[in-house]
Coordinates of C-alpha atoms and ligand atoms in Angstrom, one line a residue:
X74 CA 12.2 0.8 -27.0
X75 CA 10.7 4.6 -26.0
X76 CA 11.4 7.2 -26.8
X77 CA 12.5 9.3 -23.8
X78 CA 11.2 12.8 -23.9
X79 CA 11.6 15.9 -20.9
X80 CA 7.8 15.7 -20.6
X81 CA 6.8 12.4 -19.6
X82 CA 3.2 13.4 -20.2
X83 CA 3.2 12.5 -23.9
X84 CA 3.1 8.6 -23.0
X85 CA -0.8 9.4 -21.9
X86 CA -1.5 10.7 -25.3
X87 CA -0.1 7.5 -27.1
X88 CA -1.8 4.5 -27.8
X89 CA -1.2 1.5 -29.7
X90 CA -3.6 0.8 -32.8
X91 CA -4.1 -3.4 -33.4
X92 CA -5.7 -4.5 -36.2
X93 CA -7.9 -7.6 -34.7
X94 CA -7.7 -11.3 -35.0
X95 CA -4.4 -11.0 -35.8
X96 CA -2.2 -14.7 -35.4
X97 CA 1.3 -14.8 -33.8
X98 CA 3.7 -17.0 -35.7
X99 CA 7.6 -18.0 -34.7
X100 CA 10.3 -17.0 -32.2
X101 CA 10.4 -14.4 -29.6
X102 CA 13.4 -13.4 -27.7
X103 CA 12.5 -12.5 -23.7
X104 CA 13.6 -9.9 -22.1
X105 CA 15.3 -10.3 -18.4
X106 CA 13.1 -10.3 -15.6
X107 CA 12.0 -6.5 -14.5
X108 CA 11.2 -7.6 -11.0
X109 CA 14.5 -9.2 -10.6
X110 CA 16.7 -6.4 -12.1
X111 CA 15.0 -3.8 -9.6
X112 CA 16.1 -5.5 -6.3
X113 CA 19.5 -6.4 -7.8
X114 CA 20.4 -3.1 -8.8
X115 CA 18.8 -2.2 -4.8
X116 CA 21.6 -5.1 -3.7
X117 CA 24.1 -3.7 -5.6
X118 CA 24.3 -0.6 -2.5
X119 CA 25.3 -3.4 -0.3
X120 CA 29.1 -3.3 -1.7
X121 CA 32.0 -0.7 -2.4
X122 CA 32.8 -3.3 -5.3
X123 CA 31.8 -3.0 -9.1
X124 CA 28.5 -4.5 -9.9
X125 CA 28.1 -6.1 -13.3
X126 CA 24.4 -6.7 -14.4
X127 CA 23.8 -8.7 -17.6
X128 CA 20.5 -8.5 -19.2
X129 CA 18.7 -6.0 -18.0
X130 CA 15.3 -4.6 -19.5
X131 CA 15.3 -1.3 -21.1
X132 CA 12.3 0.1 -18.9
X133 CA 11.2 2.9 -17.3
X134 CA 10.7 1.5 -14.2
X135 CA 14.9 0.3 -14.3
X136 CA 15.3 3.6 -15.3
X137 CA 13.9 5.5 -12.5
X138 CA 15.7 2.8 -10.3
X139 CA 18.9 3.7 -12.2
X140 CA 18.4 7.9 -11.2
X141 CA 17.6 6.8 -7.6
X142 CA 20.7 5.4 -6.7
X143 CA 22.4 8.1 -9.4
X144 CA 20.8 10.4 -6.6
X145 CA 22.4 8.8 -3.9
X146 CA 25.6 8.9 -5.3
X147 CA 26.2 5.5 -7.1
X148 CA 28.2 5.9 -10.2
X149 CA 25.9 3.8 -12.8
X150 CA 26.9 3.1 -16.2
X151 CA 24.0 2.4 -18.6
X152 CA 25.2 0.1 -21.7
X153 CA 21.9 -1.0 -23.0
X154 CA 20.7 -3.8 -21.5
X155 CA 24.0 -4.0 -19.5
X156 CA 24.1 -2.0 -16.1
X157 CA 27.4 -1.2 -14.5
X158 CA 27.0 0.0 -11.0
X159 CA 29.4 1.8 -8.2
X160 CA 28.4 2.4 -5.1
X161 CA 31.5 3.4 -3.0
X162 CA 31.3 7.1 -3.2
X163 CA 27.3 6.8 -2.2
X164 CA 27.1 10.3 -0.2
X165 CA 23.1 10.6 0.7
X166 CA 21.2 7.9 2.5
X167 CA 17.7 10.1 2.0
X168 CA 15.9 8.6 -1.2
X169 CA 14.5 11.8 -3.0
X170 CA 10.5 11.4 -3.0
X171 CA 10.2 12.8 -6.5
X172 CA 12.2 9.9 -7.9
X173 CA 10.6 7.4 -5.7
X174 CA 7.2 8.4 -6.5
X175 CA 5.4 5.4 -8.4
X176 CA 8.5 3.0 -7.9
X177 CA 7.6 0.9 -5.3
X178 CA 10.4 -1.0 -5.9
X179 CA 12.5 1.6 -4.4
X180 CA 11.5 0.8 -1.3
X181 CA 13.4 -2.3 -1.5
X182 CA 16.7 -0.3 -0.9
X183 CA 15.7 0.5 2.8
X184 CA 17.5 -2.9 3.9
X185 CA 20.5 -2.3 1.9
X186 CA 20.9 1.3 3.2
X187 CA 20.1 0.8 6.5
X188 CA 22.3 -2.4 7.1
X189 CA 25.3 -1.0 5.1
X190 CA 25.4 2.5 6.4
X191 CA 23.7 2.0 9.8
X192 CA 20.8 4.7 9.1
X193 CA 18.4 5.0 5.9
X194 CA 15.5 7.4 5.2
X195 CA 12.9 6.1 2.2
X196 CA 9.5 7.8 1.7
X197 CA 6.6 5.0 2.4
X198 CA 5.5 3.7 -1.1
X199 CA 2.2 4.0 -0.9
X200 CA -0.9 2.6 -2.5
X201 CA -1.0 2.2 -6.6
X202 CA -3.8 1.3 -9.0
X203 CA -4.0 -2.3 -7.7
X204 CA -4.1 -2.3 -4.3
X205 CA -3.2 -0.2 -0.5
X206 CA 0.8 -2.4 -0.7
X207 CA 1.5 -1.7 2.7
X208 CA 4.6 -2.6 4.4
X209 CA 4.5 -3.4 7.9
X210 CA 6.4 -7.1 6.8
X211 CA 9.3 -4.8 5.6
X212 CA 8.7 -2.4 9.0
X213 CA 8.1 -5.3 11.6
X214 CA 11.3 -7.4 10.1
X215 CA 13.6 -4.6 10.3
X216 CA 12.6 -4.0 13.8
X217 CA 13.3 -7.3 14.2
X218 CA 16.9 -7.0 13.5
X219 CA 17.8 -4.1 15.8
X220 CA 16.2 -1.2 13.6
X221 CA 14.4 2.0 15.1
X222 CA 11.9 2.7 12.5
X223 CA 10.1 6.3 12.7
X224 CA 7.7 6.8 10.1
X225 CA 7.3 11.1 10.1
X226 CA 5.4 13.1 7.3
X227 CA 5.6 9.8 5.0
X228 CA 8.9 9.0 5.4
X229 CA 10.2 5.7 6.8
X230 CA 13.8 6.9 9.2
X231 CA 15.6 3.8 9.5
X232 CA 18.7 3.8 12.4
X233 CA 20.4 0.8 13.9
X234 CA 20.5 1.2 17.4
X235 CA 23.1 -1.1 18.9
X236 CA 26.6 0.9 19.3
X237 CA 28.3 -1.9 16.7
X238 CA 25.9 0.1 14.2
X239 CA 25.0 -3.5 13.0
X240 CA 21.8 -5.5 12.7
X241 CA 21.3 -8.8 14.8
X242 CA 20.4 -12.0 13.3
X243 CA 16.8 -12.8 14.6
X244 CA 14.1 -15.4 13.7
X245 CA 11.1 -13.9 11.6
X246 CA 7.9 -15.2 10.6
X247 CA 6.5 -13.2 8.1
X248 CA 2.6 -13.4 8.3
X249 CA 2.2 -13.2 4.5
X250 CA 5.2 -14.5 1.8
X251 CA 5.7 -10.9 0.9
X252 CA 8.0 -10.8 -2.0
X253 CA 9.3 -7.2 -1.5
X254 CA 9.6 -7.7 2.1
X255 CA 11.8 -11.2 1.7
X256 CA 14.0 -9.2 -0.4
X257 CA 14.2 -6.4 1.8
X258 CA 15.1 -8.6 5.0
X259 CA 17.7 -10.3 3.2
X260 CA 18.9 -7.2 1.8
X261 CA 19.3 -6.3 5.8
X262 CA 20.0 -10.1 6.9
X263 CA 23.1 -10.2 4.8
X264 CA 25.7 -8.0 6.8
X265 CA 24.1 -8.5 10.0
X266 CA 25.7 -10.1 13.2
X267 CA 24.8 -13.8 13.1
X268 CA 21.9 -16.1 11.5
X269 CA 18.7 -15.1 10.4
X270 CA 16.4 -17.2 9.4
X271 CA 12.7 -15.9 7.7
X272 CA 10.0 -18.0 7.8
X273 CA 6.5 -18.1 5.5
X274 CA 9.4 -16.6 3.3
X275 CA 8.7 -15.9 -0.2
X276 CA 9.5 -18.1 -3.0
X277 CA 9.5 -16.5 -6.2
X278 CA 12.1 -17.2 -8.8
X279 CA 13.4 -13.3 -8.2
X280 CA 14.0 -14.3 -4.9
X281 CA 16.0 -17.0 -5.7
X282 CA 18.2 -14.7 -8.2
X283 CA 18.7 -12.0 -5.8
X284 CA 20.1 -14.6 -3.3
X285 CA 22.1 -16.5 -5.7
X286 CA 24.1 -13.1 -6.9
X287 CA 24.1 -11.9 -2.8
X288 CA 26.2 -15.3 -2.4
X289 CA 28.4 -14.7 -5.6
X290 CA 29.0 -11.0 -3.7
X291 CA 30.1 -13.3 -0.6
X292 CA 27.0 -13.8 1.4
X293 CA 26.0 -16.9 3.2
X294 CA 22.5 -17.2 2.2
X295 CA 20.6 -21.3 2.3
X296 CA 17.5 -22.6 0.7
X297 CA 16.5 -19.4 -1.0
X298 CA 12.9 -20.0 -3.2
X299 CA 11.8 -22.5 0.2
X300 CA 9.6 -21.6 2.8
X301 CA 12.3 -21.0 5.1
X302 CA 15.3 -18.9 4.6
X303 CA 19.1 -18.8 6.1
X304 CA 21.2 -16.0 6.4
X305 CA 24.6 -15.8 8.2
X306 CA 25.4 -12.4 8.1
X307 CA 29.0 -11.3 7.2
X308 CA 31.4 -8.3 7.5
X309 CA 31.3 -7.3 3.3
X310 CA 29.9 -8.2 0.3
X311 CA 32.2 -8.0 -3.3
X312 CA 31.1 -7.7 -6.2
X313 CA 30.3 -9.5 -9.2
X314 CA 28.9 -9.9 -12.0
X315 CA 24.9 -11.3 -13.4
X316 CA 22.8 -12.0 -15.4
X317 CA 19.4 -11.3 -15.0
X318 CA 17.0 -14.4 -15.2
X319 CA 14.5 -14.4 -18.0
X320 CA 10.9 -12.7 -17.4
X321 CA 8.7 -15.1 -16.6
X322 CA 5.5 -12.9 -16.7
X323 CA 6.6 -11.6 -20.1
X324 CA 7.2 -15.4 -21.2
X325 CA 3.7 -16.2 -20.4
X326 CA 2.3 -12.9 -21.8
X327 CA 3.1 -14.2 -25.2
X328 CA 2.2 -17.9 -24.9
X329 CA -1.7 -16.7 -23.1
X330 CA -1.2 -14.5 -26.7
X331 CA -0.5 -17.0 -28.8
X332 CA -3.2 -19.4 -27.0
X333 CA -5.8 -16.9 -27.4
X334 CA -5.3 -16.3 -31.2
X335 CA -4.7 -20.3 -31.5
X336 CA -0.8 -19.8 -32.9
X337 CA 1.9 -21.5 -33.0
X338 CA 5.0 -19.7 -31.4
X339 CA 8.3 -20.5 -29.7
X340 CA 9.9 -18.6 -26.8
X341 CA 13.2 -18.2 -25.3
X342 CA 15.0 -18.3 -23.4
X343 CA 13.2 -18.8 -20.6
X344 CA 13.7 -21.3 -17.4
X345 CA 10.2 -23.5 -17.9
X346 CA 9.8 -24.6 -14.1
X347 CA 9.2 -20.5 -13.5
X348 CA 6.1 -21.0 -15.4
X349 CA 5.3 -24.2 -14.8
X350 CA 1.8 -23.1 -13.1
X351 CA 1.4 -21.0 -16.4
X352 CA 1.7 -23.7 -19.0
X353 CA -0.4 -26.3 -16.5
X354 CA -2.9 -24.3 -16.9
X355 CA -2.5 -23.4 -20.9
X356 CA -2.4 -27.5 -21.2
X357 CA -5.5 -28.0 -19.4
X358 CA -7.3 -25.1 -21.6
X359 CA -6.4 -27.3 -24.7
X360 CA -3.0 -25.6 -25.8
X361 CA 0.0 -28.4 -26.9
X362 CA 2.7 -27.1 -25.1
X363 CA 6.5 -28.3 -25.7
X364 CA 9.9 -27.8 -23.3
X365 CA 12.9 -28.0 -24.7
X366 CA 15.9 -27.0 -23.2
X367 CA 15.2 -23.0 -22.3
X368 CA 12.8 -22.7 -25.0
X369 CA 8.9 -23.3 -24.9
X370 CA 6.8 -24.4 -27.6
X371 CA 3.1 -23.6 -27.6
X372 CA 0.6 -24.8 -30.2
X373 CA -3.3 -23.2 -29.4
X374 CA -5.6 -24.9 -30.4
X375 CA -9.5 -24.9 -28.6
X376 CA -9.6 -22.8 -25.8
X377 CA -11.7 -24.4 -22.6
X378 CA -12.8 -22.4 -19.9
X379 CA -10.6 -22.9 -17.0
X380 CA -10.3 -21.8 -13.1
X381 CA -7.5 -19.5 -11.7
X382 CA -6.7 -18.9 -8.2
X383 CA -4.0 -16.1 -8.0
X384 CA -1.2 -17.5 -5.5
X385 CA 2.2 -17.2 -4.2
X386 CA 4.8 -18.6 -6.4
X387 CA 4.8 -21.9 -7.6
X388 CA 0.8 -21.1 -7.5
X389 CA -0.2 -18.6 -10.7
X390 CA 1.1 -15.7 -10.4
X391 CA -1.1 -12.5 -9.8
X392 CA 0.7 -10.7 -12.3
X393 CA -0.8 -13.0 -15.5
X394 CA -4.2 -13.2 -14.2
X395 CA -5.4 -10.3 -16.5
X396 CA -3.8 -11.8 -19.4
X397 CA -5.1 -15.0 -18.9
X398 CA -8.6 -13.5 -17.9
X399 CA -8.6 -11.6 -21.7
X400 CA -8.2 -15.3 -22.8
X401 CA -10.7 -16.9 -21.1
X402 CA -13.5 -14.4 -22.6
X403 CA -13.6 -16.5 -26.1
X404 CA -13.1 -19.9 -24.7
X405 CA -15.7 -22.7 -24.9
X406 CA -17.5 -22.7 -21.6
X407 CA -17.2 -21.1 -18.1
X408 CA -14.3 -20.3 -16.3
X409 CA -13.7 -18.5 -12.7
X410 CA -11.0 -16.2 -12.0
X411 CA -10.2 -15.6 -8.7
X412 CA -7.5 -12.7 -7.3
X413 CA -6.4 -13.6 -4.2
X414 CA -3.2 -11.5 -4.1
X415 CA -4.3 -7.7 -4.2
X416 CA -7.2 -6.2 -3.0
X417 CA -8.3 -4.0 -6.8
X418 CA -6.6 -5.8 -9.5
X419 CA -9.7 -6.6 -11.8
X420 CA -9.6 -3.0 -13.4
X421 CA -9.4 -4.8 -16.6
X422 CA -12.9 -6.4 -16.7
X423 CA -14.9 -3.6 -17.3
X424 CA -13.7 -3.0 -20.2
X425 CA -13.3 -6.6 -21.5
X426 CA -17.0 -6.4 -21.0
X427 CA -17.4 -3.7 -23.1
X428 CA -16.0 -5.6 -26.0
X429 CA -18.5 -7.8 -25.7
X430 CA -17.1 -10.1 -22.9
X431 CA -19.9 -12.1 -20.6
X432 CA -18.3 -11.6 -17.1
X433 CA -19.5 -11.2 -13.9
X434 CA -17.4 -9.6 -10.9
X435 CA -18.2 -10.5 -7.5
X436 CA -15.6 -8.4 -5.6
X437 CA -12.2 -10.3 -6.6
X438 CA -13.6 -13.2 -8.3
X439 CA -14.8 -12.9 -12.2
X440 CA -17.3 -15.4 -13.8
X441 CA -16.6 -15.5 -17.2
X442 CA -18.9 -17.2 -20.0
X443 CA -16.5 -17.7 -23.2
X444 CA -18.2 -16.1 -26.6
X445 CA -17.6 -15.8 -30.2
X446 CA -15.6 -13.2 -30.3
X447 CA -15.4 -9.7 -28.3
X448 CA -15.5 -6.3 -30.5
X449 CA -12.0 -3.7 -31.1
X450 CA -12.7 -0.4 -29.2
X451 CA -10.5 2.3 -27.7
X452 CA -9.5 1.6 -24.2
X453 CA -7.3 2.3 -21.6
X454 CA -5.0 0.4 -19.4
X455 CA -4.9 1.5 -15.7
X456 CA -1.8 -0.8 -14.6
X457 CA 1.1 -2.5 -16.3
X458 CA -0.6 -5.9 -16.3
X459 CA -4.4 -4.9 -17.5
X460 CA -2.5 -3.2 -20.1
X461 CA -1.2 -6.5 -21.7
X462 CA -4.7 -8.1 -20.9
X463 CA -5.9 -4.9 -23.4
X464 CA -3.6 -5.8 -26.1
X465 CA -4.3 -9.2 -26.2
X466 CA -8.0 -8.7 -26.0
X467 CA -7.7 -6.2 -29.3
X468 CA -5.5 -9.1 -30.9
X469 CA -8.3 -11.4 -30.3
X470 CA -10.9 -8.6 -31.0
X471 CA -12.9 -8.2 -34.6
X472 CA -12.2 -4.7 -35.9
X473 CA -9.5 -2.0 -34.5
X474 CA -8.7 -1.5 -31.4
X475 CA -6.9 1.7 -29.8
X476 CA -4.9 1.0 -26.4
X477 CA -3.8 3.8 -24.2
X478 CA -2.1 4.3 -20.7
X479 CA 0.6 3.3 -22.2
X480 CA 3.3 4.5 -19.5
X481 CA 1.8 1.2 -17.7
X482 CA 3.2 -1.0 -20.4
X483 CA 6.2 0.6 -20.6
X484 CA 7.1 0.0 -16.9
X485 CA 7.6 -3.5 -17.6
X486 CA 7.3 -4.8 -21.4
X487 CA 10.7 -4.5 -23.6
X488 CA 9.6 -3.3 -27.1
X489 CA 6.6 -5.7 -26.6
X490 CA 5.0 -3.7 -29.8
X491 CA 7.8 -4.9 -32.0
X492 CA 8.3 -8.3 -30.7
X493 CA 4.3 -8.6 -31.4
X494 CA 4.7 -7.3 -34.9
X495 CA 7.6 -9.5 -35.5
X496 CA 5.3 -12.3 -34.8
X497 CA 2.5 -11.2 -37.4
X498 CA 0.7 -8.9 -35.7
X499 CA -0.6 -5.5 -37.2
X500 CA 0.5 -2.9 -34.5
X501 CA 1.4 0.2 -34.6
X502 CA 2.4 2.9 -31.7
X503 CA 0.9 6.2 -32.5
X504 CA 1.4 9.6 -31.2
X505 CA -1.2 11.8 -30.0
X506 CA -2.2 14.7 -32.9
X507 CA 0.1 17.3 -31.0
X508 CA 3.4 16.8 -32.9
X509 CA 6.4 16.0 -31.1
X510 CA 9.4 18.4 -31.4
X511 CA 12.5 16.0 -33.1
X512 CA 14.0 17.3 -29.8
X513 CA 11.5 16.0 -27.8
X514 CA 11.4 12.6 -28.7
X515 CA 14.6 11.1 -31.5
X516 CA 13.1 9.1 -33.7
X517 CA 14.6 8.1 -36.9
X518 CA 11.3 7.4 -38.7
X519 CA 7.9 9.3 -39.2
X520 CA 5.9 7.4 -36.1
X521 CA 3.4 6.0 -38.8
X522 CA 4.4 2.3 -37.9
X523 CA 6.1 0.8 -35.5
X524 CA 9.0 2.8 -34.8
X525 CA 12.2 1.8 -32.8
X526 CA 12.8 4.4 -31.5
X527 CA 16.3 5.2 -29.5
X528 CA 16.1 5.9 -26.2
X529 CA 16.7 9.6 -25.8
Ligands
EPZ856 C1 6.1 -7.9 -6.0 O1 5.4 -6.8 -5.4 C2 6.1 -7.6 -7.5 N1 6.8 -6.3 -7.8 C3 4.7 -7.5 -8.1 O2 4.8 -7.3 -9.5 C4 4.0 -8.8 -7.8 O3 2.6 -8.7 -8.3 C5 4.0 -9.1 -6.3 O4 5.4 -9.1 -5.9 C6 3.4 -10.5 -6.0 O5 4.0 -11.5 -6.7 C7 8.2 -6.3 -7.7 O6 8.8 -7.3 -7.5 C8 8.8 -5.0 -8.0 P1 4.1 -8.5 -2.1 P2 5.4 -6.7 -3.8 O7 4.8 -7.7 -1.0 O8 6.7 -7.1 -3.3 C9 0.7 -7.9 1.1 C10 4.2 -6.3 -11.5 O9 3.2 -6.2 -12.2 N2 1.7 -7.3 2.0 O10 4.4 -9.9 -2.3 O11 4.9 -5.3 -3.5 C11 0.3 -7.1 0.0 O12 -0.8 -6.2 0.4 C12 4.2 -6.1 -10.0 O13 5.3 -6.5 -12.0 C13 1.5 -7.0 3.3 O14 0.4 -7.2 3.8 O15 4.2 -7.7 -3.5 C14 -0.2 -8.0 -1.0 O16 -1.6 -8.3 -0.7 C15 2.9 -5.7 -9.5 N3 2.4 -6.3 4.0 C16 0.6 -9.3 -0.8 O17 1.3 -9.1 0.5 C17 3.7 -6.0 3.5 O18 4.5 -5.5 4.2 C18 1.7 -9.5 -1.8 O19 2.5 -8.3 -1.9 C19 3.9 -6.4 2.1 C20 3.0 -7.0 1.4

């Protein structure tokens, strides 16, 4: 939970303190899946219908998401971690640049817009902390479909240019499986004229749970998480209601915890083929790992060094290879870690290697020689996923360590804080020495210890 304040500054003064070789112990309940609930709440501009989402992560990325399409006009009803969402009275089709700064995500919505109201104007995303994210796939597929796409003083115009002001179905071959850009051409596939197929398509398990509540809506979408998707477009979507799927990267987030500090934890719910690269891997490092139903059971034990290759889904996913790279700095041997996703998304190795950590970085490939143990310090996360690599490494770490950055974390961990202290481990969020006006931030406790604190 944050605590939502009119300056967002006062996230880069907080850090969390964790007292070191600390041991997780019992259940955790995960949180739905932030990348899915982004692009569904995107989908949800393709109807006039009522959209019901179930399970949706308190986060601030979902909550910049939520004021974008506020901005546009969608009436959004925020029940905790239920989203209710109407778009029929949507009255702009310009995404305002100040909201969709630092939400890449947003960009998602240009296939929704454009195919639904024939025109859609969304500022370019631009390049974050791990990498240039450029979207030609997105461009080049909607061009594909019948779009005129102008890109003037970083904005992306959108406009269908056949008189029908509908997209065509097309054959498209995307050159890389681009997750945002799969979404985005489905998005724009689904009330097109005709079949579209995408090809090289994206697999990812958000994929397949965009598509499967695009078809409760009334689309005609096939083999959605293959290689190759179909989409026969039709006239309207309804609406529904969903569930988000469980978080897959936060799932393995707490088992590469629990396998660094050799615990013994369960989590669910979670849907075990989505990790099923992730728990390979654990296995082969030495950790017992058990499936039951929707829950997972992990048992650390020894750690061996291990290889990574970062890869499209089923392969590892980029977005645990920090995690798992704070891991490897204790285990028994050598291990290679090898980023093949994004160009600058080993910002969290200089500092492992501060702690103490024996790595060596050769462009996007780490050599890592496991030691005793790495030393607490005060560091700072520079994107979401180095930031959960940071906390593991001070659980792991002898002494205290201070972690800041912390408006990373809270883009895409659920009260990650308290489900770690729930498991045993001593962690505190603390505030920066400038006191926080009660107005500012409501808390209902002196932020001493962990604090729940309501969302503003
Ligand atoms: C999604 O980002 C996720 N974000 C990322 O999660 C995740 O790391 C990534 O997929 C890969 O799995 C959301 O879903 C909101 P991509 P996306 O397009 O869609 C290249 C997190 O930590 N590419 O699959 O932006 C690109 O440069 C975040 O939760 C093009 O060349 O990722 C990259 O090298 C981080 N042209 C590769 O594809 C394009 O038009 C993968 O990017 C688009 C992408």
């Amino acid at each position: 939970m944050i605590c939502v304040s009119k300056k967002k500054s006062y996230l880069k003064s907080q850090n969390l303190k964790i007292f070191g070789q600390g041991k997780l112990n019992g259940r955790v309940k995960i949180s739905g899946a932030k990348n899915s609930a982004l692009v569904l709440l995107a989908a949800s501009l393709l109807t006039n219908e009522r959209i019901i989402l179930e399970n949706v992560p308190r986060l601030t990325d979902i909550e910049k998401m939520g004021n974008i399409l506020k901005n546009l006009g969608v009436n959004l009803v925020d029940k905790n971690n239920k989203i209710e969402i109407d778009s029929k009275n949507i009255s702009v089709k310009e995404l305002p640049y100040e909201l969709v700064n630092g939400l890449r995500a947003s960009f998602f919505c240009i296939g929704a817009l454009l195919s639904k109201f024939g025109e859609a104007k969304v500022p370019l995303p631009g390049g974050c902390n791990i990498g240039s994210r450029p979207i030609d796939e997105h461009i080049n597929g909607l061009k594909a479909l019948g779009a005129e796409i102008l890109i003037e003083e970083e904005i992306v115009k959108a406009k269908i240019k056949g008189k029908k002001n509908k997209l065509y179905g097309t054959d498209i071959k995307l050159k890389c499986p681009s997750v945002g850009a799969t979404e985005t051409l489905i998005m724009a596939a689904s009330l097109a004229e005709g079949r579209t197929t995408i090809e090289n398509a994206a697999r990812e398990p958000e994929i397949q749970d965009l598509c499967q509540m695009l078809n409760k809506m009334g689309a005609k979408i096939y083999d959605a998480g293959k290689e190759k998707i179909i989409i026969d477009g039709v006239n309207k979507l309804g609406g529904c209601t969903h569930k988000v799927i469980p978080d897959r990267i936060e799932a393995g987030t707490f088992l590469i915890a629990a396998a660094a500090t050799s615990s013994s934890i369960t989590i669910s719910p979670v849907i075990p083929i989505h990790l099923e690269a992730v728990t390979n891997k654990l296995q082969e490092s030495g950790s017992k790992i058990t499936i039951k139903g929707n829950s997972i059971k992990i048992k650390g034990k020894e750690i061996k060094g291990v290889d990574i290759d970062t890869a499209p889904y089923p392969g590892f996913p980029t977005d645990l290879q920090a995690p798992f790279t704070a891991l490897m700095t204790i285990a028994n041997g050598e291990s290679r870690i090898t980023e093949t996703i994004f160009e600058n998304r080993m910002n969290h190795i200089h500092l492992l290697k501060k702690m103490g950590a024996s790595i060596k970085l050769n462009k996007n490939v780490a050599y890592i020689k496991g030691v005793k143990t790495i030393k607490g310090m005060d560091l700072v996360g520079s994107d979401l996923r180095s930031s959960a690599a940071l906390i593991i490494a001070g659980i792991i770490a002898k002494g205290i360590s201070k972690v800041y950055g912390l408006e990373h974390l809270d883009r895409g961990y659920e009260n990650f804080e308290s489900k770690l202290k729930m498991l045993g481990i001593k962690i505190a969020r603390e505030f920066n020495k400038r006191t926080l006006t009660r107005s500012e931030c409501k808390i209902d406790s002196e932020p001493k210890e962990i604090i729940d604190l309501r969302v503003a």
